[in-house]
């Protein structure tokens, strides 16, 4: 199914504007992530697509060629995975998964066959007849996914599907989820505040901030060519290089960097992995803290910009604390923006 | 049917029942109180006629006495049962909550068995000791059904007190007496106010116990009953009911603002 | 355990309170099966009094059971949907409504009965019918049902569960029957046991509403206390205890269980 949003916005009864008018096109089978900090409107947008919230007047939601704007969630035939999973505690795994099919009034044999199929697909066979409260977090997540998928929804909507899990499990299930969603071959939108999650699962990521879509693109495009300082910071944790930008050069407390392009009054960002400890580098900084992270050292440096700068250092031994060292940044690694503002 | 129509529909049985059997009768009761010879001045009359005023005062005095006694006994017992685990604790707790389901008439009978003419006390003491039909008997009856209600409220609150508070006071050198005074009682205060209000309201409105003991002590519910059945003074019975209802309702509002739960009134 | 005089005093108060509550209960049990209470147990034990209670009062016992069951059904029909609607609209208006239906907890039964009598006392077919007493019982027990169910419904994340069901295509009434009610079962059970226990023991309203041909168990108790010999009154009380104590224990167990689902 393709999804087309035009001019979808949300103003709550108390006057807060949770969502500025948004346009969005999603292709058949595409997996799109809505990524942003809490309060950016991503969940509201998802809930409007599901039919759990209504769009402000003027908004249009189309599933393929059908205008579903005025349809309620009951009629919209979407599959939804909730942040808390919303599994029915009074039903077994099997009955949870079959509930949507039962609502479609399918014959029992057909429901059973379909439930078995989805249970196998999600590798839930050993748990099929267990009550929900006997399941682990990861199993619940799979049941929630299976339940949403079983009635063959037109689109799958996932609201922070991994956030209820502990960190160790989250990484493993993230990869599982990416595989499952592609096995399903279904159009899917999932909301997350975790950039790694978004990049691992989605074909395209829509970065949201303050009720607006700041940028939408493939993970690579967002990472390599962020459209705004906000996207640069949110995707890949870029650090601001606060200083004076002139044509062809960036003047910092710790030295001057050559710059491709760049303009008076603009801003520059860099990621820690692009900052190198390099005795011949154009910048100088003092080592304030060193953390050993196995594959590399995380080095915090002062004196480069007003705020500390972080460099990732690969080497056999730890850089010495308190030492003043040289730094270099490849000109291509600097993300420069014409305007100074932080937000989108 | 969407939930916008279904959810209000869920209120429908309640609305019909409540309007017909609660709202309407209450309005009628209030109106009836003003339909006597005295009109609305009947409320003034209650305060002026010694018979009604003394009834009001007696009811309040007995209820206050019961409230204080029940608070003292139930808080002592409740704290003891929360702080100590021992064999038989469960049994004691069951005994102390048993009268919760006793109607007032049964409680009255219990007092007759204790202090009536054939009562235990009269049998085991020399001389003629019969107190069931006196003000003291009424007091004991009210105490009988108040102890469990106060106990449950106080124990629920005592169980929620963080034991670390007491331990902190201990490490700061507080004596057991100071711990009770400075830590436990302040923490229990809201529950005690709530429980006290419930006990007071229940005692004010208790009818069954007074009815069974058939005392010569005029308490408000008995006077309402006799005004209605014997004197057929419907306006006075209604007016006294309105006053009684307002007092007990106000008391339970206080109770609720200090502690969420509800313990069944009646007795 | 008894380290200090304070502890001993606390224990003494607790035991005294227990004795105060338990001794007359045991007396009545004993008196109910003693041949002659005035002479004491040495006069022998007998079930004669229980038998007399049965011939005199079995109708009132059955009426009470019948009323309790009807009361349960009524409070379920009225109270469970109402609790659900209150849980779905947790606003100021709901608080006021909840407060209003809780009035029968606060207003003494006598006053409520007076109010009911003044509106419906002259409706002959209704006044003399058992359903008139039933109305009083439902009025008094309904708040317990509503609150018990509401507290569980407010504790489970009903809104999200319902959104889940709605996204699977369940219409509003199915969300009520499939999701809301089954998950509020601990509250429904605790509420039901409370309703039955209170209905069987209700006296204050019933005394005013009953007619000579419609005596409930507690009305019969009052009657026996006033006009029967102590042994029969005791035996009747014993019968009442046998009915009410298991109910009370079940009610306390169910309430504790419902409380656990809240945490």
PDB file of N, CA and C in Angstrom, chain A residues 28 72 107 171 183 204 214 217 234 269 340:
ATOM      1  N   UNK A  28       4.907   1.629  -1.672  1.00  0.00           N
ATOM      2  CA  UNK A  28       4.508   0.258  -1.362  1.00  0.00           C
ATOM      3  C   UNK A  28       5.716  -0.514  -0.821  1.00  0.00           C
ATOM      4  N   UNK A  72     -12.639   5.745  11.108  1.00  0.00           N
ATOM      5  CA  UNK A  72     -12.132   5.555  12.460  1.00  0.00           C
ATOM      6  C   UNK A  72     -11.091   4.450  12.450  1.00  0.00           C
ATOM      7  N   UNK A 107     -14.223 -17.535   9.333  1.00  0.00           N
ATOM      8  CA  UNK A 107     -14.523 -18.851   9.909  1.00  0.00           C
ATOM      9  C   UNK A 107     -13.349 -19.327  10.764  1.00  0.00           C
ATOM     10  N   UNK A 171      19.227  -4.487  21.133  1.00  0.00           N
ATOM     11  CA  UNK A 171      20.083  -4.601  19.961  1.00  0.00           C
ATOM     12  C   UNK A 171      19.729  -5.841  19.157  1.00  0.00           C
ATOM     13  N   UNK A 183      10.493  -9.678   5.743  1.00  0.00           N
ATOM     14  CA  UNK A 183       9.820 -10.937   5.398  1.00  0.00           C
ATOM     15  C   UNK A 183       8.342 -10.683   5.124  1.00  0.00           C
ATOM     16  N   UNK A 204      13.909   4.589   4.749  1.00  0.00           N
ATOM     17  CA  UNK A 204      14.037   6.041   4.801  1.00  0.00           C
ATOM     18  C   UNK A 204      13.715   6.503   6.213  1.00  0.00           C
ATOM     19  N   UNK A 214      12.041  17.639   9.727  1.00  0.00           N
ATOM     20  CA  UNK A 214      13.233  18.444   9.441  1.00  0.00           C
ATOM     21  C   UNK A 214      13.899  17.971   8.161  1.00  0.00           C
ATOM     22  N   UNK A 217      15.046  11.130   4.321  1.00  0.00           N
ATOM     23  CA  UNK A 217      15.974  10.567   3.349  1.00  0.00           C
ATOM     24  C   UNK A 217      16.477   9.226   3.826  1.00  0.00           C
ATOM     25  N   UNK A 234      21.362  15.302  15.818  1.00  0.00           N
ATOM     26  CA  UNK A 234      20.512  14.190  16.229  1.00  0.00           C
ATOM     27  C   UNK A 234      20.939  12.892  15.562  1.00  0.00           C
ATOM     28  N   UNK A 269      29.920  21.737  12.084  1.00  0.00           N
ATOM     29  CA  UNK A 269      29.792  20.597  13.003  1.00  0.00           C
ATOM     30  C   UNK A 269      30.747  19.503  12.561  1.00  0.00           C
ATOM     31  N   UNK A 340      22.896  29.798  11.705  1.00  0.00           N
ATOM     32  CA  UNK A 340      23.418  29.435  13.003  1.00  0.00           C
ATOM     33  C   UNK A 340      22.426  28.627  13.836  1.00  0.00           C
TER      34      UNK A 340
END
